[in-house]
Coordinates of C-alpha atoms and ligand atoms in Angstrom, one line a residue:
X1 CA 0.0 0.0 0.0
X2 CA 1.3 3.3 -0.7
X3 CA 0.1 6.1 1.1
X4 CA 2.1 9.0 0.9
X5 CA 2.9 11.5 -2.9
X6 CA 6.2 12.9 -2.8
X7 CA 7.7 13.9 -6.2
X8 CA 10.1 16.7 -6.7
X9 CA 9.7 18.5 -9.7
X10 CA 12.7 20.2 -11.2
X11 CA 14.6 23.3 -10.5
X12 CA 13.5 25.8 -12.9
X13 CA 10.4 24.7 -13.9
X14 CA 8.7 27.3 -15.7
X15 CA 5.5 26.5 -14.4
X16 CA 3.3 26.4 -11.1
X17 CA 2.6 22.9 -10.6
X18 CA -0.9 22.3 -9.3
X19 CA -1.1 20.3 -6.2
X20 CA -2.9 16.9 -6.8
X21 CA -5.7 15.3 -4.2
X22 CA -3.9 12.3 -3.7
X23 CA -4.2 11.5 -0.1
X24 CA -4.0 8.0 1.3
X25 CA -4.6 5.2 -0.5
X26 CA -3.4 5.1 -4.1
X27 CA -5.8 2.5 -4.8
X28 CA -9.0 3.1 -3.0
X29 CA -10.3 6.0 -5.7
X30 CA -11.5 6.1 -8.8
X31 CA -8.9 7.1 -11.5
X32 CA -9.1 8.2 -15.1
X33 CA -6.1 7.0 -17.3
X34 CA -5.7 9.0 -20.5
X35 CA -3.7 9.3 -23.7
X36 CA -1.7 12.8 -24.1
X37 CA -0.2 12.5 -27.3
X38 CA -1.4 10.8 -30.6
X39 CA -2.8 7.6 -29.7
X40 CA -0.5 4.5 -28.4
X41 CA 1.1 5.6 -25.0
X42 CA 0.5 2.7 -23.7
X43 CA -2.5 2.8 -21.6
X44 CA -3.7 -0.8 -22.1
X45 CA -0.7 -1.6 -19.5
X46 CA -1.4 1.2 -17.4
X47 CA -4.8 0.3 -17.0
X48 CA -3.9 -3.7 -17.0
X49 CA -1.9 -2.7 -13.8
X50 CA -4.7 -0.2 -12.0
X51 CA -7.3 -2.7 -12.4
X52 CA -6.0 -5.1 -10.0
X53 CA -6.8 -2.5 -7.3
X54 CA -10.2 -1.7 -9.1
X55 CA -13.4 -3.2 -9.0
X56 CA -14.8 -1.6 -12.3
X57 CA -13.3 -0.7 -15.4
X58 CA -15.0 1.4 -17.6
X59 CA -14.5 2.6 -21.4
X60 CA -16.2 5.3 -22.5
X61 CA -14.9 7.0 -26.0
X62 CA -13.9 5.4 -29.1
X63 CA -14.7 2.1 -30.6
X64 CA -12.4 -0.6 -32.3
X65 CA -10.0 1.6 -33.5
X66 CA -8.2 1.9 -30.5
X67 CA -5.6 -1.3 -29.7
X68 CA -4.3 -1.6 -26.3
X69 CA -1.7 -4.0 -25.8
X70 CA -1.8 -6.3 -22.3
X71 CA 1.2 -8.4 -21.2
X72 CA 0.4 -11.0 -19.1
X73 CA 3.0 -13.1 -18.7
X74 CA 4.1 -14.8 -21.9
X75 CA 0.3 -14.0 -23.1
X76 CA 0.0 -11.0 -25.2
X77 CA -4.0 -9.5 -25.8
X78 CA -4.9 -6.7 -28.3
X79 CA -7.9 -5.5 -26.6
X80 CA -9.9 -2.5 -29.2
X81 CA -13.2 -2.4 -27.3
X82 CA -13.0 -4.6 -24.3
X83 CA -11.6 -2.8 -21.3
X84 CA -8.5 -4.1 -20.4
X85 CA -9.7 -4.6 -16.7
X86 CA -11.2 -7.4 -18.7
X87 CA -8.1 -10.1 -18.2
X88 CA -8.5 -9.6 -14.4
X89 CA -11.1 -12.6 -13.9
X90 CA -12.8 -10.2 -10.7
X91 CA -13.2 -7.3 -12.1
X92 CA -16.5 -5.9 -14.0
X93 CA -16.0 -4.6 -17.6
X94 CA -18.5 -1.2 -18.7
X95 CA -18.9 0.1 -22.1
X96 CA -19.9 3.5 -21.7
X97 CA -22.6 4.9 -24.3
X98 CA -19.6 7.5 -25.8
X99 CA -18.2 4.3 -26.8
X100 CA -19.1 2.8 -31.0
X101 CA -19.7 -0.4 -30.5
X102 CA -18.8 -3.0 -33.0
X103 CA -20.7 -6.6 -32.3
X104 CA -18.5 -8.4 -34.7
X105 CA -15.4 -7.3 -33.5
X106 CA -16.4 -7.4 -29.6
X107 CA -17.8 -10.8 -29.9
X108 CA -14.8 -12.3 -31.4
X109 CA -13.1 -10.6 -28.1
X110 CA -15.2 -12.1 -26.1
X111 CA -14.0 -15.5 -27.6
X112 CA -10.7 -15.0 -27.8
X113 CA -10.6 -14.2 -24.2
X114 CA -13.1 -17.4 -23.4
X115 CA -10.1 -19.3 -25.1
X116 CA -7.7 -18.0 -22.6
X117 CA -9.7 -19.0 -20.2
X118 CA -11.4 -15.6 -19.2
X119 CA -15.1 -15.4 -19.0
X120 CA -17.4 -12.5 -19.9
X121 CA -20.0 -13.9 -18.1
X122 CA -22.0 -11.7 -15.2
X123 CA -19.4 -9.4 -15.8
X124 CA -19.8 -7.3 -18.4
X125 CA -22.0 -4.9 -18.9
X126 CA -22.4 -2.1 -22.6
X127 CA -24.5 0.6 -22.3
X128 CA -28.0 0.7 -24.0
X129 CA -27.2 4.2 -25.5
X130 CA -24.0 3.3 -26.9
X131 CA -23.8 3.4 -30.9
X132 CA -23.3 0.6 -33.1
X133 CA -21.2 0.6 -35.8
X134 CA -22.5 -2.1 -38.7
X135 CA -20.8 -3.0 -41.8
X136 CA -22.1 0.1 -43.9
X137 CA -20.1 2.3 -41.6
X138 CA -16.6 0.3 -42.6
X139 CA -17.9 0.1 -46.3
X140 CA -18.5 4.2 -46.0
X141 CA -15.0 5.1 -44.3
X142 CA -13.3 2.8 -47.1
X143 CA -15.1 4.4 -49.3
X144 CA -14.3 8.2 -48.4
X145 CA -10.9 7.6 -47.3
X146 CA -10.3 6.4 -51.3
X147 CA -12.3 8.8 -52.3
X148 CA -10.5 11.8 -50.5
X149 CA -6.7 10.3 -52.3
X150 CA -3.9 12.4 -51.2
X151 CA -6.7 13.7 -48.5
X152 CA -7.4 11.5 -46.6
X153 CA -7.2 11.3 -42.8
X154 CA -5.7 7.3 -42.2
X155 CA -8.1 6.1 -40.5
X156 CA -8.8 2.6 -39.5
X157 CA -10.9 1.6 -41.2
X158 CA -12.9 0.4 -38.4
X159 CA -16.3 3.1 -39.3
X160 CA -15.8 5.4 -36.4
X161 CA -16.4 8.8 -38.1
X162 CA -19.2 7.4 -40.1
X163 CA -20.9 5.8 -36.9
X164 CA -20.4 9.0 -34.8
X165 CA -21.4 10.9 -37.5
X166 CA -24.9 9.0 -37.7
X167 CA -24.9 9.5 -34.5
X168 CA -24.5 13.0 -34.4
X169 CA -27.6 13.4 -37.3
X170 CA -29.5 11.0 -35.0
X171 CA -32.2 9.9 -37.9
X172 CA -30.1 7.2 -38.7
X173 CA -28.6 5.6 -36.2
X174 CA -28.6 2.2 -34.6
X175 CA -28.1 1.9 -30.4
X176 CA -27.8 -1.4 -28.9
X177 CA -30.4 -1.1 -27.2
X178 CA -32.1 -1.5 -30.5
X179 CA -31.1 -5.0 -30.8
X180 CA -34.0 -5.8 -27.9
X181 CA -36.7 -5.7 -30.6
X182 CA -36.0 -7.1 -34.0
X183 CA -39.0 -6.2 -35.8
X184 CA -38.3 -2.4 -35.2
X185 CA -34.6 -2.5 -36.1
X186 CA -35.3 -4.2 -39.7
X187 CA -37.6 -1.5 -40.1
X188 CA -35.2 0.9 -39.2
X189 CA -32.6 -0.9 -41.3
X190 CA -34.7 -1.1 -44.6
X191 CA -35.1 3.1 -44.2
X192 CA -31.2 3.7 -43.2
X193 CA -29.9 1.1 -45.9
X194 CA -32.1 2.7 -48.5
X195 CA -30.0 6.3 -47.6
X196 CA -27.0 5.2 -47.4
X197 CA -27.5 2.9 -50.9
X198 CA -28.3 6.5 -52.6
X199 CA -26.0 8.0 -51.1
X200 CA -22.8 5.4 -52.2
X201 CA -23.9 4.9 -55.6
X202 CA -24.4 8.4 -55.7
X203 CA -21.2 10.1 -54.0
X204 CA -18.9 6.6 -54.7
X205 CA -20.8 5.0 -57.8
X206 CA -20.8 1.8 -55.2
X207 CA -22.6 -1.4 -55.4
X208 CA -25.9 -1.3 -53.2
X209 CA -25.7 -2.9 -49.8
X210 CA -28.2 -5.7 -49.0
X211 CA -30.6 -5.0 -45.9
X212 CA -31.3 -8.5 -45.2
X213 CA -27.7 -9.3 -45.1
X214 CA -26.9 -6.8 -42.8
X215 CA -30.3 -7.9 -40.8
X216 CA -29.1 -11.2 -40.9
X217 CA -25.5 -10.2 -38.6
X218 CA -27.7 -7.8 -36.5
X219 CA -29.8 -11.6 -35.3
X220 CA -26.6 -12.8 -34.4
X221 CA -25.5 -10.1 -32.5
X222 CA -28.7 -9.5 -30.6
X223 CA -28.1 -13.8 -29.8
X224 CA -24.7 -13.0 -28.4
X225 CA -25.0 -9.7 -26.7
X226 CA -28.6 -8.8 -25.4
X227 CA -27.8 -10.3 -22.1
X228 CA -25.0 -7.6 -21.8
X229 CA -27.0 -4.6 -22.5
X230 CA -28.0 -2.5 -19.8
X231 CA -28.3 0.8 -18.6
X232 CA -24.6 1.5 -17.4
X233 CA -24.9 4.9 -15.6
X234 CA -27.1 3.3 -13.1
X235 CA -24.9 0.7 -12.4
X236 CA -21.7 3.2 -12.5
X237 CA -23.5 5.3 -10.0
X238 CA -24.8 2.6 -7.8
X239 CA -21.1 1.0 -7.8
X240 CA -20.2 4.5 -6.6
X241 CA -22.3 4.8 -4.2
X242 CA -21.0 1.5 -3.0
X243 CA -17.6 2.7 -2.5
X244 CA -16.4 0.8 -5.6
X245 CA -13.2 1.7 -6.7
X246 CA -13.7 2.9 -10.5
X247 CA -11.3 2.9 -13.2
X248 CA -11.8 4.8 -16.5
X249 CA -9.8 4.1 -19.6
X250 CA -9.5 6.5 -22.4
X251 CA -9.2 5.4 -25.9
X252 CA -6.7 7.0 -28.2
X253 CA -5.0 10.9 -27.2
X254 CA -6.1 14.3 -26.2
X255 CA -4.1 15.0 -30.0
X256 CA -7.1 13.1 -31.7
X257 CA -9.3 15.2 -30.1
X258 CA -12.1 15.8 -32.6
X259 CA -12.6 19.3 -30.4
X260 CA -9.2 19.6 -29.2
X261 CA -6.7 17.5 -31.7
X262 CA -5.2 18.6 -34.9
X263 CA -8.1 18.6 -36.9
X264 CA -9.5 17.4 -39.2
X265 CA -6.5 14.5 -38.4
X266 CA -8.3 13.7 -35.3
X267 CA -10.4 10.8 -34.6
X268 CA -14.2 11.6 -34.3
X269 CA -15.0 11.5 -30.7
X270 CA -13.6 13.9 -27.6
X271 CA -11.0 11.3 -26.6
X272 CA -8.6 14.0 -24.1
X273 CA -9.6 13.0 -20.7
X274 CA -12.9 15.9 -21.8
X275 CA -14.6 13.1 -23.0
X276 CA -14.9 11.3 -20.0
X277 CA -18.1 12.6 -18.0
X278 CA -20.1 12.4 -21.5
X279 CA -18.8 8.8 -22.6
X280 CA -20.2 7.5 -19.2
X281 CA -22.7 9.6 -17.5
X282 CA -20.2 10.0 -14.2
X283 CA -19.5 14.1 -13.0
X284 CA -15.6 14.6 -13.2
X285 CA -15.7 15.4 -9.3
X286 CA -16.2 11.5 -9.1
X287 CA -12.6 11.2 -10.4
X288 CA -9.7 11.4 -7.5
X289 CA -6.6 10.7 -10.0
X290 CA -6.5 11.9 -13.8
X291 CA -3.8 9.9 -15.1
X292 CA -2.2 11.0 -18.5
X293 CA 0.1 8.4 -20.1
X294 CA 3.0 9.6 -22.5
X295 CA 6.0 7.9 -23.9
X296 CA 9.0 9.1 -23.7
X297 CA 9.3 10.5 -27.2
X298 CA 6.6 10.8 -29.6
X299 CA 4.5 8.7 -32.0
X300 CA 1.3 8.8 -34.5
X301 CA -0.6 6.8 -37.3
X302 CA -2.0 8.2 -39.7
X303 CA -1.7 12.0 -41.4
X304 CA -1.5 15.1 -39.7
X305 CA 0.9 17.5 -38.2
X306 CA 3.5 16.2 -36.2
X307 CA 5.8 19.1 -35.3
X308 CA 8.9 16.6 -33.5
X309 CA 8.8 13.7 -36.4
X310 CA 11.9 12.8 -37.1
X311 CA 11.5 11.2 -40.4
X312 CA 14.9 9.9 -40.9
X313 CA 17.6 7.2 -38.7
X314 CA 16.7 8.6 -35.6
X315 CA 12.5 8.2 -36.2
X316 CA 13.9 4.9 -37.3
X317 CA 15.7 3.6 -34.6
X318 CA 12.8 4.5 -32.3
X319 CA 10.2 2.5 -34.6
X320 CA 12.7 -0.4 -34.3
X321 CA 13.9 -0.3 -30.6
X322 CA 9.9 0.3 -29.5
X323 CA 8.6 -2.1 -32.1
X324 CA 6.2 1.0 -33.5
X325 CA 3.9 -0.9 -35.7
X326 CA -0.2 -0.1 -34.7
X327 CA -1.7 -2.4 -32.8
X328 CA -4.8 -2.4 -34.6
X329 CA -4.1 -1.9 -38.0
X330 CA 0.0 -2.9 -38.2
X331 CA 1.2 0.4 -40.0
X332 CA 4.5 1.6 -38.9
X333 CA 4.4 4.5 -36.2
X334 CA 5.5 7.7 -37.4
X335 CA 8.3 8.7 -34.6
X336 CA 9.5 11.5 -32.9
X337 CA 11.5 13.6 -29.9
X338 CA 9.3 14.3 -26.9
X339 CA 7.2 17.3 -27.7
X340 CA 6.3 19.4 -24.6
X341 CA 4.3 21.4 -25.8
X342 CA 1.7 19.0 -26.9
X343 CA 1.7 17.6 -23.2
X344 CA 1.9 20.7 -21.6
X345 CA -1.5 21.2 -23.5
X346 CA -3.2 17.8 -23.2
X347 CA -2.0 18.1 -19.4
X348 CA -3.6 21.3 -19.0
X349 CA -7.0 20.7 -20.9
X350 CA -7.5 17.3 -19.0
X351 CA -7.0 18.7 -15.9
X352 CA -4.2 15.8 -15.5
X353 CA -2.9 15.2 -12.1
X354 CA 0.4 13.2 -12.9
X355 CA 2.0 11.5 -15.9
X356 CA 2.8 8.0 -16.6
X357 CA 5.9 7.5 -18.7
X358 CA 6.3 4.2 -20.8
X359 CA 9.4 3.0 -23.1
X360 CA 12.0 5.1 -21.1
X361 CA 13.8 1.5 -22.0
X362 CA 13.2 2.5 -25.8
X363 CA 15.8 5.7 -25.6
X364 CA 18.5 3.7 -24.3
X365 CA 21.5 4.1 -26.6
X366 CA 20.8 7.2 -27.6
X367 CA 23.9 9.7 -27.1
X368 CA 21.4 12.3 -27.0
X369 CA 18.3 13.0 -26.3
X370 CA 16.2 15.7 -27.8
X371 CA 12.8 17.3 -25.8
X372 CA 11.1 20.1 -27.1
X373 CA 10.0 23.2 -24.9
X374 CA 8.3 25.4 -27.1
X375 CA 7.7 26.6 -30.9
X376 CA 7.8 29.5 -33.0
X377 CA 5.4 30.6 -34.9
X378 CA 6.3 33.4 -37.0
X379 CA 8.9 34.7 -35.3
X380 CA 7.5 34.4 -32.2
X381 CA 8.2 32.2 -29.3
X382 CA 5.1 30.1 -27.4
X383 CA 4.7 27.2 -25.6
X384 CA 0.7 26.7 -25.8
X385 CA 0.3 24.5 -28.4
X386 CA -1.8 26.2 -31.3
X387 CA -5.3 25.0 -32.2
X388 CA -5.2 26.2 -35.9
X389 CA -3.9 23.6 -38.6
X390 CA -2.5 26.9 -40.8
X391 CA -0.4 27.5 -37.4
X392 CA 0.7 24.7 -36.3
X393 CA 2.0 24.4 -40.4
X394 CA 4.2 27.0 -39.2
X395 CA 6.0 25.2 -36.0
X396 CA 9.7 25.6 -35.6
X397 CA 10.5 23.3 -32.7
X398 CA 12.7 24.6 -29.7
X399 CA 14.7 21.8 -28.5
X400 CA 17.0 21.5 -25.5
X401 CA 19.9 18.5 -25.9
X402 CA 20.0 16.1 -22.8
X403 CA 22.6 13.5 -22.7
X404 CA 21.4 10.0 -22.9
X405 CA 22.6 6.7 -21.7
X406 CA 23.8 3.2 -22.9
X407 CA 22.7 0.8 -19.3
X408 CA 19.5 -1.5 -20.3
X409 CA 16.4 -0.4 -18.1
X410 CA 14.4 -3.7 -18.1
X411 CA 15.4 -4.7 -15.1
X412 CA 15.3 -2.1 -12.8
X413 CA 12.4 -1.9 -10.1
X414 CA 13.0 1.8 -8.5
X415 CA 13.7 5.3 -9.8
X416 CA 16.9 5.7 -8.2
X417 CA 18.4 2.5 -9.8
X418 CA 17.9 4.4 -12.8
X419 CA 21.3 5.8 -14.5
X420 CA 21.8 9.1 -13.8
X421 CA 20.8 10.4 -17.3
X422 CA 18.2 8.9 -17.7
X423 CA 16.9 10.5 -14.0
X424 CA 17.6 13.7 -15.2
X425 CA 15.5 13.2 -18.4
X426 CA 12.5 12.4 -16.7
X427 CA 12.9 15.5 -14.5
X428 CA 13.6 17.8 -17.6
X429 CA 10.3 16.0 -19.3
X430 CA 8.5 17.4 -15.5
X431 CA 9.8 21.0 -16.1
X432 CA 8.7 21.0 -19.5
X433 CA 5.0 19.8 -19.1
X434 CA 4.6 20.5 -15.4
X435 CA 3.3 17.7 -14.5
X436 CA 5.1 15.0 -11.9
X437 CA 5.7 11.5 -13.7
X438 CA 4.3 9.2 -10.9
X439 CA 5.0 6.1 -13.2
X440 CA 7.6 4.9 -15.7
X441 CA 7.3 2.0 -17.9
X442 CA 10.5 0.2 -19.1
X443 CA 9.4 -2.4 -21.0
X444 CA 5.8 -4.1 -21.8
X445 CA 5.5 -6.4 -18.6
X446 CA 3.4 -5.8 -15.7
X447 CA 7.0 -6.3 -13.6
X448 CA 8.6 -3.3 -16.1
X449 CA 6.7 -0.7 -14.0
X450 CA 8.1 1.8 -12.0
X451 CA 6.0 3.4 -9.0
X452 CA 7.5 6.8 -7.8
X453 CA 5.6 7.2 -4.6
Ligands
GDP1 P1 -2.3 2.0 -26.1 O1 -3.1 2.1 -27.3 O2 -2.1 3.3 -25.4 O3 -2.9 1.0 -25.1 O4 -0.9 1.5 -26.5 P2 -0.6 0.3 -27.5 O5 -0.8 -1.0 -26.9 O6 -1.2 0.5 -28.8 O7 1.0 0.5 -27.8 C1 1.9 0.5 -26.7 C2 2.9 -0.6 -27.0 O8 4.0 -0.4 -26.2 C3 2.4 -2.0 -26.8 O9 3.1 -2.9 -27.6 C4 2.9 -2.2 -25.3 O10 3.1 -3.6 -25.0 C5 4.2 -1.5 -25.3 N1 4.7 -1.0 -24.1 C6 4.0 -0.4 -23.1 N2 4.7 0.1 -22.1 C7 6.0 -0.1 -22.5 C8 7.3 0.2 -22.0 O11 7.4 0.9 -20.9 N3 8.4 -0.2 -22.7 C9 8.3 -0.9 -23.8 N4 9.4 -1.3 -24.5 N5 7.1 -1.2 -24.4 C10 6.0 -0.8 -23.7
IMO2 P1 -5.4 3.8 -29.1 O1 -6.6 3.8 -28.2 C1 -3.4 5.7 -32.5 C2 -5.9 7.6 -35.5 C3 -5.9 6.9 -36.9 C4 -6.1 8.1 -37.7 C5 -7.1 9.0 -36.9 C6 -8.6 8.8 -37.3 O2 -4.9 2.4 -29.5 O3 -4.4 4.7 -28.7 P2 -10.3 6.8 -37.0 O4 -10.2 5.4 -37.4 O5 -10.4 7.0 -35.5 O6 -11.3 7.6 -37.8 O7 -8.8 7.4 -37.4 O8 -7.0 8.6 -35.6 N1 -6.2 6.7 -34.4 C7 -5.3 6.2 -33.5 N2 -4.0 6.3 -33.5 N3 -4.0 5.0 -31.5 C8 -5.4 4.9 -31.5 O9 -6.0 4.3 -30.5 C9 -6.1 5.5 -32.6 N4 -7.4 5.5 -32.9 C10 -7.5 6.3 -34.0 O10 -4.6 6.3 -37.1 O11 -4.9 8.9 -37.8
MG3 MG1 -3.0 1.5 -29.3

C-alpha cells in the first residue's frame, strides 16, 4: 500500500505545478487514465496494472479503432473495445454509451478471451445508449478515405467517423439497445440502408448494400449480446455509491481530439480526458486521480501535423527499438522527440494530475536526447500548443539536448536504480509539461513498472 505523494519536480520549472488530491490510498479511488499524445502511449498496460486494485473498469470514447496491448505473462492481448480490466477474472468490464460499438469485432473478443480462459459472463455490462457501428459504416469510411486520395485522414478503417457521425444526425442511427426488438430494427434498417444505398452509388458509384444481409448479422449479435445490454450509468452510479473503486480508460489521445486534436487529423470523438463525464454519465468530481500516459518521445498513425517527427535514422531507430507498428491496423508509427508542448496542453485541458511515462527503455543508446519546450510561430516564441492547422504548419521546434545513456532499463524496479541520465531526463520531461511522472514504464511487462511514490 502506498500512502504518501512525494515527487520533486525540477529546478527551474517554468510552471506552477498544481497540487494533486492524492491523499492516502493510491488505490481506494477512482482514476481516469488517458492518452496525451497521438494515440498509443501505452494505456492498455497502465490500465492492466490499475485494475488489479479496481473493482470496475469502464471505457467510455472510441470504438475498435483503438488497440491496447496487455502483457500477461508470456500471453500477449490486443484489446480494441473490451476494457483491459477485462483479463482480471474479478473485475466488471463497462462500455460507456460515448463508446461505438462493433458486435462483430467485440464478440470475437469475447471468444478469444473465453479461449484464454477468461469469461465474460455476469461481468460485463455495454451501455443501451452506446452506438453501433455495422458494416455500412466500414464500407462508408473505405469508401471516403479512397475517395479523399492524397486527402485523406488514415483512418482505421474500423467506421468510427461514419458511426459517430450518424450518430450526431441522429435519424439514422442504430443503439444497442435496438437489438432488444428485432421487428423495429429491420424496419429501421430497410429506411437507413435505402439512404446510405443512394447515397454510395451516388457520391462513390458503389454497389448497393443488401438489408437483409446486414439484418441477418444484427440476429446474431442481438443472440450474443442482449444479455449484456444494460443501462450502465445506473450501475456506475450505484457502484459508486458502493464505494467501488472505479477505473476509467481512455481510448486513443487528447491529440485526436475531434474538439481539441489537430483537426481534421483527429479521430471523431472527444478522446482527451474531456470526454470522460459524456462517454459514461459520471461528473468529473467523481474522479480522484486523472492519469495521463505519454512515452518518452513521440508517435502517431495516420496524417496530420507532427511538429517533432523525425522522419529519418533517428524516427527509425525508435520505430525499431519500440517495435512501433499499430496495434490495430499494423502500420508503422511515425516517430518523434518528446514534444512538450503538446503535453503541456493535453495536461492542462485534461485537468491531468500526474504522468505515466512508458518505453523510457526505448531511448536507451541514444547519445542524445532531444525534448522540445516550445515553438515559433512566426517569429514568435510560445509554448501553448496552437489550435489552428494553418499555425501549427508553421511550427519551428525549440529543442534542449540532454545526454542519454547506454545501461538496459528492463530490469530495474525503482527510480533511483535508474542511470543518472536517464533521471535527469524524466525531470527535464516534468519541467517542460509540469506535471510529476508518478510512473515509468520500461518495457511491456506488468513487472517493467516503476512506482514513484
Ligand atoms: P495503447 O493504445 O495506449 O494501449 O498502446 P498500444 O498497446 O497501442 O501500444 C503500446 C505498445 O508499447 C504496446 O506494444 C505495449 O506492449 C508496449 N509498451 C507499453 N509500455 C512499454 C514500456 O514501458 N516499454 C516498452 N518497451 N514497451 C511498452
Ligand atoms: P489507441 O486507443 C493511435 C488515428 C488513426 C487516424 C485517426 C482517425 O490504441 O491509442 P479513425 O479510425 O479513428 O477515424 O482514425 O486517428 N487513431 C489512432 N492512432 N492510436 C489509436 O487508438 C487510434 N485511434 C485512431 O490512425 O490517424
Ligand atoms: Mg493502441
Amino acid at each position: 500500500m502506498r500512502n504518501s505523494y512525494n515527487v520533486q519536480l525540477a529546478q527551474g520549472s517554468r510552471y506552477v505545478f498544481k497540487a494533486t488530491k492524492i491523499t492516502g490510498n493510491l488505490y481506494n479511488m477512482n482514476c481516469c487514465v488517458t492518452g496525451l499524445q497521438w494515440g498509443d502511449e501505452g494505456k492498455g498496460k497502465v490500465v492492466d496494472i490499475l485494475a488489479d486494485k479496481s473493482d470496475v473498469v469502464v471505457r467510455y470514447a472510441g470504438g475498435a479503432n483503438a488497440g491496447h496491448t496487455v502483457v500477461v505473462g508470456d500471453t500477449k492481448f490486443a484489446l480494441h473495445l473490451m476494457p483491459s480490466g477485462a483479463v482480471r477474472n474479478g473485475v466488471e468490464c463497462v462500455i460507456g454509451n460515448g463508446v461505438v460499438m462493433d458486435p462483430e469485432i467485440f464478440i470475437q473478443e469475447i471468444e478469444n478471451l473465453q479461449c484464454k480462459n477468461i469469461s465474460m459472463e455476469g461481468r460485463l455490462f455495454i451501455s443501451e445508449n452506446a452506438h453501433t457501428v455495422l458494416s455500412y459504416h466500414k464500407l462508408e469510411d473505405a469508401l471516403r478515405e479512397k475517395a479523399l486520395g492524397k486527402d485523406k485522414i488514415g483512418t482505421t478503417i474500423r467506421g468510427i467517423g461514419p458511426c459517430y457521425s450518424d450518430k450526431i444526425g441522429r435519424s439514422y442511427a442504430i443503439r444497442m439497445a435496438d437489438f432488444r426488438n428485432l421487428d423495429e430494427l429491420y424496419q429501421k434498417l430497410v429506411k437507413i440502408v435505402a439512404y446510405k444505398n443512394k447515397l454510395f452509388a451516388a457520391l462513390y458509384n458503389a454497389e448497393p448494400i443488401d438489408v437483409d444481409q446486414v439484418f441477418e448479422s444484427c440476429k446474431v449479435y442481438a443472440d450474443k449480446l442482449c444479455k449484456y445490454i444494460t443501462n450502465t450509468t445506473k450501475k456506475l452510479h450505484y457502484a459508486i455509491n458502493a464505494g467501488k473503486s472505479l477505473l476509467f480508460e481512455g481510448a486513443q489521445g487528447a491529440l485526436l481530439d475531434l474538439d481539441h486534436g489537430t483537426f481534421p487529423f483527429v479521430t471523431s470523438s472527444n478522446a482527451s480526458a474531456l470526454g470522460m463525464a459524456a462517454g459514461c454519465g459520471v461528473p468529473t468530481k467523481n474522479v480522484d486521480r486523472f492519469i495521463g500516459v505519454i512515452k518518452s518521445y513521440t508517435t502517431r498513425v495516420g496524417a496530420g501535423p507532427f511538429p517533432t517527427e523525425q522522419d529519418n535514422e533517428i524516427g527509425q531507430l525508435i520505430r525499431d527499438k519500440g517495435n512501433e507498428y499499430g496495434t490495430t491496423t499494423g502500420r508503422p508509427r511515425r516517430c518523434g522527440w518528446f514534444d512538450g508542448v503538446v503535453v503541456k496542453y493535453s495536461a492542462t485541458i485534461g485537468g491531468i494530475d500526474e504522468l505515466a511515462m512508458m518505453h523510457l527503455d526505448t531511448l536507451s543508446g541514444m547519445k542524445e536526447i532531444k525534448v522540445c519546450g516550445s515553438y515559433i510561430i512566426d517569429g514568435v516564441e510560445t509554448d501553448f500548443f496552437p489550435s489552428d492547422a494553418h499555425e501549427l504548419s508553421k511550427v519551428k521546434c525549440v529543442y534542449e539536448t540532454v545526454p542519454g545513456w547506454d545501461e538496459d532499463l528492463s530490469d530495474v524496479k525503482d527510480f533511483e536504480s535508474l542511470p543518472a541520465n536517464a533521471r535527469a531526463y524524466v525531470a527535464t520531461v516534468e519541467r517542460v509539461t509540469g506535471v510529476p511522472v508518478t510512473i515509468i514504464g520500461v518495457g511491456p511487462k506488468r513487472s517493467q513498472t516503476i512506482f514513484r511514490t
